[in-house]
PDB file of C-alpha atoms and ligand atoms in Angstrom:
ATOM      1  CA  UNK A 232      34.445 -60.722 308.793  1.00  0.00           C
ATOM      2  CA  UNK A 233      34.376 -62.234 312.200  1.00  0.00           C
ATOM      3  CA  UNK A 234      37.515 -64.324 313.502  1.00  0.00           C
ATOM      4  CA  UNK A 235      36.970 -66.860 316.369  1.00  0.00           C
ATOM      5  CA  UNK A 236      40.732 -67.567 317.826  1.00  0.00           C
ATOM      6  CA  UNK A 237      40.930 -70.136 319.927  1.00  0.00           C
ATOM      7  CA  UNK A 238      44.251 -70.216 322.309  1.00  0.00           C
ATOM      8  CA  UNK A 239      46.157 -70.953 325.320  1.00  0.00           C
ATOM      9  CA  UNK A 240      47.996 -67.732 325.216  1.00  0.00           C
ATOM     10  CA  UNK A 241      45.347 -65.058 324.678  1.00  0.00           C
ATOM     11  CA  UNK A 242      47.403 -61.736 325.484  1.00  0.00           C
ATOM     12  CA  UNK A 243      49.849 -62.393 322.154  1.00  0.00           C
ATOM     13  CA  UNK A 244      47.149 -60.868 320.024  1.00  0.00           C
ATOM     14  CA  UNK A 245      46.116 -57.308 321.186  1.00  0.00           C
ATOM     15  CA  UNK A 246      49.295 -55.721 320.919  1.00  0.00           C
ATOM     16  CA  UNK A 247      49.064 -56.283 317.089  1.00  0.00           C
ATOM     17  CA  UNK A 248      45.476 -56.503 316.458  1.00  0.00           C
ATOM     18  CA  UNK A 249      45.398 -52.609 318.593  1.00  0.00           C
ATOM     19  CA  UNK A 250      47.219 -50.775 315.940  1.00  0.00           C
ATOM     20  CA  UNK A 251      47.353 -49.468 312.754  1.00  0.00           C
ATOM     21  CA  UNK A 252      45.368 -51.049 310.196  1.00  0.00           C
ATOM     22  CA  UNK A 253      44.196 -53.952 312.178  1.00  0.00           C
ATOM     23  CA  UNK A 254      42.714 -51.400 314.780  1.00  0.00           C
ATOM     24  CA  UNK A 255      41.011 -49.093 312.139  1.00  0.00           C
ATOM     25  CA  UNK A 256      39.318 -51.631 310.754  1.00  0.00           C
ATOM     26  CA  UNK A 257      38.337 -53.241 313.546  1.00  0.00           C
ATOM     27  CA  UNK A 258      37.434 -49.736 314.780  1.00  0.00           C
ATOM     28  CA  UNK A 259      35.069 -49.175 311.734  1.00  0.00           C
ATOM     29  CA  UNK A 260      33.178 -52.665 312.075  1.00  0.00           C
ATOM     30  CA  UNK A 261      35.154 -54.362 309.137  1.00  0.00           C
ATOM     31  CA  UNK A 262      36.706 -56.892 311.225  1.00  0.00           C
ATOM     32  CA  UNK A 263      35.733 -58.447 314.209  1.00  0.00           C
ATOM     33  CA  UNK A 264      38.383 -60.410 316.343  1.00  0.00           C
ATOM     34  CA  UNK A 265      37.294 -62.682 319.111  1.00  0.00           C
ATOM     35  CA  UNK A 266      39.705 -64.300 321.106  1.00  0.00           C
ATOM     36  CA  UNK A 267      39.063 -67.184 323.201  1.00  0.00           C
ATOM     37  CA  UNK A 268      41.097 -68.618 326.141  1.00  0.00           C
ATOM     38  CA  UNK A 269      41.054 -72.515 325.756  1.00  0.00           C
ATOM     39  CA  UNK A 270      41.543 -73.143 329.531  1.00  0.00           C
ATOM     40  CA  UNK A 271      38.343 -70.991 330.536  1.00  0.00           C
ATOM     41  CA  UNK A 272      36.467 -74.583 328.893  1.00  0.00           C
ATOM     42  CA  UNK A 273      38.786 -76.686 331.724  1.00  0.00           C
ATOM     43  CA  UNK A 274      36.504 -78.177 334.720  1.00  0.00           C
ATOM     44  CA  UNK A 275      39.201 -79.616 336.789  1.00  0.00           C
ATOM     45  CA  UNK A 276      40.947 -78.096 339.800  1.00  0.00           C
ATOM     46  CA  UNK A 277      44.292 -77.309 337.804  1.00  0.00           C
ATOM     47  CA  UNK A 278      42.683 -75.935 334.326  1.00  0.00           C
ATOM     48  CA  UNK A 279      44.326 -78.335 332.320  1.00  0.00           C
ATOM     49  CA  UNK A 280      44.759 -77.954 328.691  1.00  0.00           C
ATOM     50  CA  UNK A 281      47.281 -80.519 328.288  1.00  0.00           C
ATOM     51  CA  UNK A 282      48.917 -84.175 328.721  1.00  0.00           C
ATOM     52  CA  UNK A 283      51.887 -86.522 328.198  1.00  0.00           C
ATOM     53  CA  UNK A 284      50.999 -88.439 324.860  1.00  0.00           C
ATOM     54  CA  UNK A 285      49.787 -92.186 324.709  1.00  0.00           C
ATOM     55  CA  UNK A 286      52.890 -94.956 323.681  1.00  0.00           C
ATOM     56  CA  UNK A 287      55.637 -92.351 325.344  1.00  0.00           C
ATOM     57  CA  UNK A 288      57.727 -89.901 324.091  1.00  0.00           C
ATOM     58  CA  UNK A 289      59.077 -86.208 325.038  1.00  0.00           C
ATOM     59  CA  UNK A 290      56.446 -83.386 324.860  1.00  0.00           C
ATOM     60  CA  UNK A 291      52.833 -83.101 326.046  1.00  0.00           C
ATOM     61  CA  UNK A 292      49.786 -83.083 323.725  1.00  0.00           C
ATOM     62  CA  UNK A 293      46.849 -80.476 324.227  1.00  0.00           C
ATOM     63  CA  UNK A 294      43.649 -82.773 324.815  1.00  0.00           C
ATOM     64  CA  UNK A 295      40.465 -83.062 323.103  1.00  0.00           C
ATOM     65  CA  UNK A 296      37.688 -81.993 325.836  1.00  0.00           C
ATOM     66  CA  UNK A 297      38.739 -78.112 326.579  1.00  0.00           C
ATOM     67  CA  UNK A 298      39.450 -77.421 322.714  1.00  0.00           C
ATOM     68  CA  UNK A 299      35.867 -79.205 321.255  1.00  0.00           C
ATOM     69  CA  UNK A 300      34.093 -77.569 324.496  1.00  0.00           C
ATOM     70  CA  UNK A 301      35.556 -74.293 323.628  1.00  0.00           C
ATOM     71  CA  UNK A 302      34.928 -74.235 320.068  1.00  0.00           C
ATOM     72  CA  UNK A 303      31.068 -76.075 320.522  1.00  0.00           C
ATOM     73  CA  UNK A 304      30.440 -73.270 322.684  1.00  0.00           C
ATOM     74  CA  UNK A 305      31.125 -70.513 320.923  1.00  0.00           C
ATOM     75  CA  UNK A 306      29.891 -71.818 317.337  1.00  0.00           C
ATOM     76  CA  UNK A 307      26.632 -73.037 319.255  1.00  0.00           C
ATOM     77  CA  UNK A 308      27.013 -76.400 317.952  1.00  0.00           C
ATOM     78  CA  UNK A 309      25.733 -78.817 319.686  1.00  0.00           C
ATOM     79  CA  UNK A 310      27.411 -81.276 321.093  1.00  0.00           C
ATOM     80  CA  UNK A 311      27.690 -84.030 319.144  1.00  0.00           C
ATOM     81  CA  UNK A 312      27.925 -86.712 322.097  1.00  0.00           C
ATOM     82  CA  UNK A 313      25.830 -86.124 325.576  1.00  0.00           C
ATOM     83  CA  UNK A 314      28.286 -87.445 328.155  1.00  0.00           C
ATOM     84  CA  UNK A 315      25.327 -88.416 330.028  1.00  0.00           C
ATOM     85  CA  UNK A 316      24.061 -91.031 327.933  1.00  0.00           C
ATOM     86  CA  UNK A 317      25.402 -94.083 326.129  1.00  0.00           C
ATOM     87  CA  UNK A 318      26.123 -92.847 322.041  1.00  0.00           C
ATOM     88  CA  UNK A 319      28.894 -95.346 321.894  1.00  0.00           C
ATOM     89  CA  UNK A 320      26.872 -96.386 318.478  1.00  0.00           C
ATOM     90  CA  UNK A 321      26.487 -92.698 317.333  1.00  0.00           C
ATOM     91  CA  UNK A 322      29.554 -90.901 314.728  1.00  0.00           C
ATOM     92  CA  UNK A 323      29.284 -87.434 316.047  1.00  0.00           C
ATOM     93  CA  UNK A 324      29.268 -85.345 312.658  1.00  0.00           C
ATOM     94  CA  UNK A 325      31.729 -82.955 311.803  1.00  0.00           C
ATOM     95  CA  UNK A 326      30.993 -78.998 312.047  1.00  0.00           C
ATOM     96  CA  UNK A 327      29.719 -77.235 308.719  1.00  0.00           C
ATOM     97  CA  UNK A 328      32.470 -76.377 306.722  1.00  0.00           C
ATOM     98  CA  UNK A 329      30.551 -72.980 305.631  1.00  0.00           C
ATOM     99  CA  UNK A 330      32.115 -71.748 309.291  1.00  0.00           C
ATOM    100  CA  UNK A 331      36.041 -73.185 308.445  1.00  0.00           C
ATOM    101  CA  UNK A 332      37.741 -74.273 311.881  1.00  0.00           C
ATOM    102  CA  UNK A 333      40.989 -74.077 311.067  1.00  0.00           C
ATOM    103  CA  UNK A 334      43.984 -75.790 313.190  1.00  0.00           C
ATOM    104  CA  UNK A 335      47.497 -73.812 312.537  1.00  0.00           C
ATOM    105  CA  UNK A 336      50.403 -76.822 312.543  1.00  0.00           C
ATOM    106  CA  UNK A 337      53.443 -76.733 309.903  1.00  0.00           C
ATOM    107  CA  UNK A 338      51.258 -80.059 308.670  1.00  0.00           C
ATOM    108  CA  UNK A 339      48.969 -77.893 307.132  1.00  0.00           C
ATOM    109  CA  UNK A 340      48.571 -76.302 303.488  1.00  0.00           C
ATOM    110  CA  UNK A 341      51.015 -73.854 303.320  1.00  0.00           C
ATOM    111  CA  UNK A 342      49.822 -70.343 303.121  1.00  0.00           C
ATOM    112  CA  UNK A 343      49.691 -67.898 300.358  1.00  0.00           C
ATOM    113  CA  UNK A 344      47.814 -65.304 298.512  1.00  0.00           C
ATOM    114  CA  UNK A 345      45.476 -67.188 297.014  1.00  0.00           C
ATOM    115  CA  UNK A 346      44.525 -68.809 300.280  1.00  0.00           C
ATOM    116  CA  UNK A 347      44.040 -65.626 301.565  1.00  0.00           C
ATOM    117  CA  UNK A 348      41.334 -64.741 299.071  1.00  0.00           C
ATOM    118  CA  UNK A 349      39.677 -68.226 299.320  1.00  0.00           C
ATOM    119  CA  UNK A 350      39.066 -67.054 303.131  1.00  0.00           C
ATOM    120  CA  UNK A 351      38.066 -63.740 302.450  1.00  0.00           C
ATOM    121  CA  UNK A 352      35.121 -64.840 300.962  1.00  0.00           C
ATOM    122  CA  UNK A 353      34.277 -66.263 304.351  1.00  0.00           C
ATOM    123  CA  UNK A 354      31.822 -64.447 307.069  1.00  0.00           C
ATOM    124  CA  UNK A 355      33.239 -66.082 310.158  1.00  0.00           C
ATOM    125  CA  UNK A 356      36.719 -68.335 310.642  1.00  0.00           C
ATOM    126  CA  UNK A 357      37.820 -70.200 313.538  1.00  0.00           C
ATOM    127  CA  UNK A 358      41.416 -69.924 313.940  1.00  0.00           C
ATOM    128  CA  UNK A 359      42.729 -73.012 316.241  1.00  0.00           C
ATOM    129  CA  UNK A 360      46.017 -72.270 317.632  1.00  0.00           C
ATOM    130  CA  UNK A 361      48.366 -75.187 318.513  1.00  0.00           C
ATOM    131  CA  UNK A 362      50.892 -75.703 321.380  1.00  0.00           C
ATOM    132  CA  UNK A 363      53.612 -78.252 322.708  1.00  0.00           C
ATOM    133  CA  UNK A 364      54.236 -81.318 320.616  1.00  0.00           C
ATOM    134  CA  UNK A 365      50.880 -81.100 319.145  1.00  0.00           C
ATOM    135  CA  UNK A 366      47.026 -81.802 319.318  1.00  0.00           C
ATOM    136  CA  UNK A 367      45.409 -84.509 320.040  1.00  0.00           C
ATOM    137  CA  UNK A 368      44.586 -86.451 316.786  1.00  0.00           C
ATOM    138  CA  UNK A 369      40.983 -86.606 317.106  1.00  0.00           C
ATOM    139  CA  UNK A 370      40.519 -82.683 317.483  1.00  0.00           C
ATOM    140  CA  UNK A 371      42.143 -83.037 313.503  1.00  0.00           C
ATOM    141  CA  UNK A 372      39.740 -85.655 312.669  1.00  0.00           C
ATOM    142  CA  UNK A 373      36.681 -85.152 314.099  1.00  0.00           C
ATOM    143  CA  UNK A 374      36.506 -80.478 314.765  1.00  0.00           C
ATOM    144  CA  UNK A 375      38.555 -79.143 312.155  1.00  0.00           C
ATOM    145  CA  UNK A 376      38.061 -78.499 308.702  1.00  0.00           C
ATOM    146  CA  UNK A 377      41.436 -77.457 307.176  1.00  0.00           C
ATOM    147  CA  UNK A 378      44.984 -77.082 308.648  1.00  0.00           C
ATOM    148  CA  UNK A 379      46.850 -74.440 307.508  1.00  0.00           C
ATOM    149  CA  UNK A 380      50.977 -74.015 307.851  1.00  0.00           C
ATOM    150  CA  UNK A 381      52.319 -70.142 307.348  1.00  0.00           C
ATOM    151  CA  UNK A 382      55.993 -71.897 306.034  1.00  0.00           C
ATOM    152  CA  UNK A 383      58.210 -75.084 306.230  1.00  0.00           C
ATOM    153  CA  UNK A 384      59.801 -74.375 309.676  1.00  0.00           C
ATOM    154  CA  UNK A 385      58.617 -74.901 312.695  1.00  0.00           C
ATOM    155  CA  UNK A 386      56.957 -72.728 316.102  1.00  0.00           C
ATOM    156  CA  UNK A 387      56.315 -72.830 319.412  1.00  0.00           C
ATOM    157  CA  UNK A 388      52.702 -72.160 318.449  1.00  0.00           C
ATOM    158  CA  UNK A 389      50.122 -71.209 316.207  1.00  0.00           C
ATOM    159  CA  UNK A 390      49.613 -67.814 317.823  1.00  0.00           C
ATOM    160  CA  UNK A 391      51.690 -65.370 314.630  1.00  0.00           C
ATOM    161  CA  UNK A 392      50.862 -67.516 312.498  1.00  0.00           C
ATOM    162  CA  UNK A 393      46.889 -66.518 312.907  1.00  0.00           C
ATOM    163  CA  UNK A 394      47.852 -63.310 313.310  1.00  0.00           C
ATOM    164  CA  UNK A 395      49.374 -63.923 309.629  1.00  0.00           C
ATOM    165  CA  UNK A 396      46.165 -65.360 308.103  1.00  0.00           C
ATOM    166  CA  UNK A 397      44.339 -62.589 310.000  1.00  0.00           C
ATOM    167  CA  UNK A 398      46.072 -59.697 308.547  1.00  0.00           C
ATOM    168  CA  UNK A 399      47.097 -61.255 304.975  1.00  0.00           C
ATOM    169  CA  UNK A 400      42.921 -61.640 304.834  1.00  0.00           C
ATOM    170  CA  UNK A 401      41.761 -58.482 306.258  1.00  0.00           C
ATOM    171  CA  UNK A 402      43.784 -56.192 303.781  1.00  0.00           C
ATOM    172  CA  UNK A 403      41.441 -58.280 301.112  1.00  0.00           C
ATOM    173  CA  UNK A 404      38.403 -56.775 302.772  1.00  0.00           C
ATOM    174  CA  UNK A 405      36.656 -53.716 300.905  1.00  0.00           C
ATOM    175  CA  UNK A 406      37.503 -50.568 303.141  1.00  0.00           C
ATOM    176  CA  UNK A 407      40.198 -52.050 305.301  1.00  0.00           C
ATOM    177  CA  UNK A 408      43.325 -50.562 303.719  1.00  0.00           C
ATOM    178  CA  UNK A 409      42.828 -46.512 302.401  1.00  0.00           C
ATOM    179  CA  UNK A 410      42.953 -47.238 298.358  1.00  0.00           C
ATOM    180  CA  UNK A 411      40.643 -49.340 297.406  1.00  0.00           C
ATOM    181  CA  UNK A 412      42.758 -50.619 294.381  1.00  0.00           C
ATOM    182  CA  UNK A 413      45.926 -51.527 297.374  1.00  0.00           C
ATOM    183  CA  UNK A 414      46.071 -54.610 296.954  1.00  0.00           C
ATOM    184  CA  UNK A 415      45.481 -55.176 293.543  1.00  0.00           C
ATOM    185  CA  UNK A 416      48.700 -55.105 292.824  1.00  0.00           C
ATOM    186  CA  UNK A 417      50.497 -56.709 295.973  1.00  0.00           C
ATOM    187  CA  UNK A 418      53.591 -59.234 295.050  1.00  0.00           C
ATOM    188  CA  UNK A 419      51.220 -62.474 294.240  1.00  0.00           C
ATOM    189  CA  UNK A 420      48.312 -61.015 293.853  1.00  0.00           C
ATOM    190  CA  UNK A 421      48.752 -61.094 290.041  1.00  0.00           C
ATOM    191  CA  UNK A 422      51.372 -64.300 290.390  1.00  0.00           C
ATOM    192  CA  UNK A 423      54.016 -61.843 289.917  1.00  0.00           C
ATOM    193  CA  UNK A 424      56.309 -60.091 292.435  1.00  0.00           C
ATOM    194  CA  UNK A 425      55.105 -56.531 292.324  1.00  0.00           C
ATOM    195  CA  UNK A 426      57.710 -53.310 291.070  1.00  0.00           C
ATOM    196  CA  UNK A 427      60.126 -51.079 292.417  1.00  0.00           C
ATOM    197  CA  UNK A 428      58.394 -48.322 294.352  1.00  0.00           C
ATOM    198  CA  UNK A 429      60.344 -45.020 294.985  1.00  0.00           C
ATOM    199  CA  UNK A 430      58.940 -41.516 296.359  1.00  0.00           C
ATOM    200  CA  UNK A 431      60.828 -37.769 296.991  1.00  0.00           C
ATOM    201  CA  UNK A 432      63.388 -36.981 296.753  1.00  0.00           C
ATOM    202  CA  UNK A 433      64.179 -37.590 292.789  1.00  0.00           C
ATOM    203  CA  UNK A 434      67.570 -37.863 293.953  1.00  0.00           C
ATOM    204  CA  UNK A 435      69.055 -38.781 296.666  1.00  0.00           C
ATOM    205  CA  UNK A 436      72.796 -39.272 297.111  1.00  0.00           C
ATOM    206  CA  UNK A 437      73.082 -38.998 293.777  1.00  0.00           C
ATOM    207  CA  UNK A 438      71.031 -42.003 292.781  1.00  0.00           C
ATOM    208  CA  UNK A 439      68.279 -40.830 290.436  1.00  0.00           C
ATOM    209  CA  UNK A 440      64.394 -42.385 289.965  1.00  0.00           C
ATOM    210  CA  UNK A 441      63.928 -43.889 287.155  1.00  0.00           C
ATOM    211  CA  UNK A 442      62.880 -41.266 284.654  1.00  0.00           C
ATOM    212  CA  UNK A 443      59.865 -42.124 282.980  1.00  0.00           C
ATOM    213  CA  UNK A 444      58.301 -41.682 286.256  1.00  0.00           C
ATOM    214  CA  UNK A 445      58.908 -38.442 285.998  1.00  0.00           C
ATOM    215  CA  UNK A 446      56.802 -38.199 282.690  1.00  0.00           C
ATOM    216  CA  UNK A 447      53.009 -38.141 283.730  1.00  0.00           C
ATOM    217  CA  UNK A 448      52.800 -40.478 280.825  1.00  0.00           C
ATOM    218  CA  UNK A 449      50.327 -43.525 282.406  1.00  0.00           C
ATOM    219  CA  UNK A 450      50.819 -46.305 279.386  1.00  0.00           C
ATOM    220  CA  UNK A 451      54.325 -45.810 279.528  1.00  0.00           C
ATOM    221  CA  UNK A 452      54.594 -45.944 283.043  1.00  0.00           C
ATOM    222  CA  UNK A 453      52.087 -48.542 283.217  1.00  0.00           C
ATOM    223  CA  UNK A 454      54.524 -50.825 280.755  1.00  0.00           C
ATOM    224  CA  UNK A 455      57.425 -49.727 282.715  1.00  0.00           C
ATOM    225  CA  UNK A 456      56.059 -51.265 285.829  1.00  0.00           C
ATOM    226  CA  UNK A 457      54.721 -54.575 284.401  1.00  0.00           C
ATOM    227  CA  UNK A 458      58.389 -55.280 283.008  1.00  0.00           C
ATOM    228  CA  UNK A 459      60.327 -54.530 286.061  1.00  0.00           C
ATOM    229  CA  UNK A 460      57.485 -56.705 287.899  1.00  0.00           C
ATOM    230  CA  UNK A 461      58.271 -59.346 285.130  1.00  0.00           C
ATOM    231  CA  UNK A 462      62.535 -58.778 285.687  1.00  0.00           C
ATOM    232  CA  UNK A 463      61.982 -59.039 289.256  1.00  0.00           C
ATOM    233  CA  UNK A 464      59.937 -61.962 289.263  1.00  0.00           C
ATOM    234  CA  UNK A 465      62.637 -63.589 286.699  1.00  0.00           C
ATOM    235  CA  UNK A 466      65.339 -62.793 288.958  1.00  0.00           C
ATOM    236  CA  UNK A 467      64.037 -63.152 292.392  1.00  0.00           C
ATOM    237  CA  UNK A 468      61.245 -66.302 291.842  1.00  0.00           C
ATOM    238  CA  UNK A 469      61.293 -67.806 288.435  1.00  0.00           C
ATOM    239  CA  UNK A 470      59.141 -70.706 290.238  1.00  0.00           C
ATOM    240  CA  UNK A 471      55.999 -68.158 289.982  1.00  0.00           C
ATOM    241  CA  UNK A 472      56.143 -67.385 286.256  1.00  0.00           C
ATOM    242  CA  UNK A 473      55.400 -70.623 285.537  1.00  0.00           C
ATOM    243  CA  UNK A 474      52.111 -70.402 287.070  1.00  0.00           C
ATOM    244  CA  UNK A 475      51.683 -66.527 286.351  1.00  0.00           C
ATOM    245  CA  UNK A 476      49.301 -65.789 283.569  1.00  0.00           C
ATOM    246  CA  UNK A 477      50.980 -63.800 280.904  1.00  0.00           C
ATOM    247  CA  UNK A 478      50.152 -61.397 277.986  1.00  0.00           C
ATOM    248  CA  UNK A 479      51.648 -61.838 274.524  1.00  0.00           C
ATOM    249  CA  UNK A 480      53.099 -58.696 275.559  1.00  0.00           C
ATOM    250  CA  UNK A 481      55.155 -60.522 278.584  1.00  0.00           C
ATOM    251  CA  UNK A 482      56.136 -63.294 276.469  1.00  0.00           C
ATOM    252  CA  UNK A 483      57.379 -61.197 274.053  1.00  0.00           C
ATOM    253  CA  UNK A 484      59.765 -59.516 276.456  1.00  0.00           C
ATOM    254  CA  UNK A 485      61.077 -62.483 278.438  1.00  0.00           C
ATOM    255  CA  UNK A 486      61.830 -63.645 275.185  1.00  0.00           C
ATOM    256  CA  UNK A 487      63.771 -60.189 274.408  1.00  0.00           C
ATOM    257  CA  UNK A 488      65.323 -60.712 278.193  1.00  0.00           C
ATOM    258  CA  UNK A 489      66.675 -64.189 277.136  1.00  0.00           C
ATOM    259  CA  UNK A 490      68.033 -62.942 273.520  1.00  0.00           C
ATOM    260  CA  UNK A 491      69.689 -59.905 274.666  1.00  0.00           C
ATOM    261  CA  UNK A 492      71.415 -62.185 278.351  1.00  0.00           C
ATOM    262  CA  UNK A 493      72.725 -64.905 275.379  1.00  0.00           C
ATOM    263  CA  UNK A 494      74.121 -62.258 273.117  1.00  0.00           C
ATOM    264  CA  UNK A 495      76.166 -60.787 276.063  1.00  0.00           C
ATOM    265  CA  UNK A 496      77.476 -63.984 277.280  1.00  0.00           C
TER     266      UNK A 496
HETATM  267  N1  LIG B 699      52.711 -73.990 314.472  1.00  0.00           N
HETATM  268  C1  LIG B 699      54.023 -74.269 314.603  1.00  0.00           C
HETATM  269  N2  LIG B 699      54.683 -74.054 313.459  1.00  0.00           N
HETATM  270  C2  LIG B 699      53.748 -73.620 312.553  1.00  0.00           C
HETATM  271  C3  LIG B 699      53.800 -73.252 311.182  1.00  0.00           C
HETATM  272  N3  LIG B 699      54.933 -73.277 310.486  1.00  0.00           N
HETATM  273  N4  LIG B 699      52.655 -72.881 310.590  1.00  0.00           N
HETATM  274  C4  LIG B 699      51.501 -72.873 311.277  1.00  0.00           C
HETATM  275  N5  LIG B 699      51.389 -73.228 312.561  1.00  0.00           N
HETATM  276  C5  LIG B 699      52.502 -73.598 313.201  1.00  0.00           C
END
């Protein structure tokens, strides 16, 4: 999978993309992270990437020419108007959306798992990071293909939150993390939170692991672990089993859950 990030602030991402996971797979060839400096695509004295926005207002805007030059370039599109000539009557048309150029703003979808997976399917993704107030509008209407927000709050850029979409889609990628089944059962992978984990000691401070994990017995752990996903879910984000998809088995013991919290009341 090869990311194209596109940015005004190009040394935020090796410090994170040089260790750990991120660097072993990028290491063995899984992932490929290119990261482009927006103002090398400047032509004017001062390299700039940015201006006050048309009607007024606080803030500056980034602007259109450095951000479709940049990404053009590196896609090997071509551009779509010749400056040189009159195509006043031409509608440039937008990139292939096989190759998604995706702007990060808080405007955007908002993130999750199964977003994740939808782009892991992907060969190549542009990543378009934001800055000041905004982008200029046409860079949203006439370059990208999705916009993508990583929560309801709102940065200085979209610099972590690529670095989100980046690693939330990498660990999807056969190889990158150690067991191939690791993220099979990730909170939301399944629509369910995932449950407890615990390692040595059995006891520690005199708080003891649950014992059937002690047992070697897989069903019964296996049920075990689906419940407490199920009670955690319940407590934590009843929104999500709504969606989740459940067995008669879950049913069964939500409806237990219920029976058994009424009685005690
Ligand atoms: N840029 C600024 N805030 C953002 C957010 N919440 N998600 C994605 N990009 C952003």
């Amino acid at each position: 999978m090869q990311f194209e990030v596109f940015t005004l602030l190009p040394e935020i991402f090796p410090p994170y993309l040089d260790n750990s996971i991120m660097k072993r797979a990028r290491e063995r060839g899984l992932i490929d992270v290119r990261v482009h400096n927006i103002r090398d695509y400047t032509h004017d004295k001062h390299h700039t990437t940015d201006d006050t926005p048309y009607g007024g207002g606080g803030g500056m805007v980034m602007k259109p020419e450095p951000v479709f030059e940049a990404i053009e370039t590196v896609l090997g599109l071509n551009a779509p108007f010749d400056l040189a000539q009159d195509n006043s009557d031409q509608t440039p048309p937008k990139p292939d959306s096989i190759i998604p150029i995706i702007l990060l703003t808080p405007q955007g979808r908002v993130f999750n798992q199964s977003i994740a997976q939808e782009l892991s399917q992907h060969k190549r993704i542009v990543l378009l990071c934001g800055r000041y107030e905004g982008v200029d509008e046409r860079i949203r209407e006439h370059l990208v293909t999705d916009e993508i927000s990583i929560g309801d709050y709102v940065l200085t850029g979209g610099e972590l939150p690529s670095l989100i979409l980046i690693d939330a889609i990498s660990r999807l990628l056969p190889d990158v993390l150690g067991d191939p089944t690791g993220a099979e059962d990730d909170s939301h992978a399944m629509g369910l939170l995932e449950y407890p984990h615990y390692t040595r000691p059995p006891e520690f401070r005199g708080w003891k692991i649950p014992e059937v994990l002690l047992t070697g017995a897989h069903a019964k752990i296996d049920k075990w672990r689906r419940e407490q996903a199920l009670l955690r879910t319940l407590k934590k984000r009843p929104d999500m089993l709504e969606k989740a998809e459940l067995t008669k088995a879950d049913l069964k013991f939500l409806k237990n859950l219920e029976s058994e919290e009424r009685s005690e009341k």
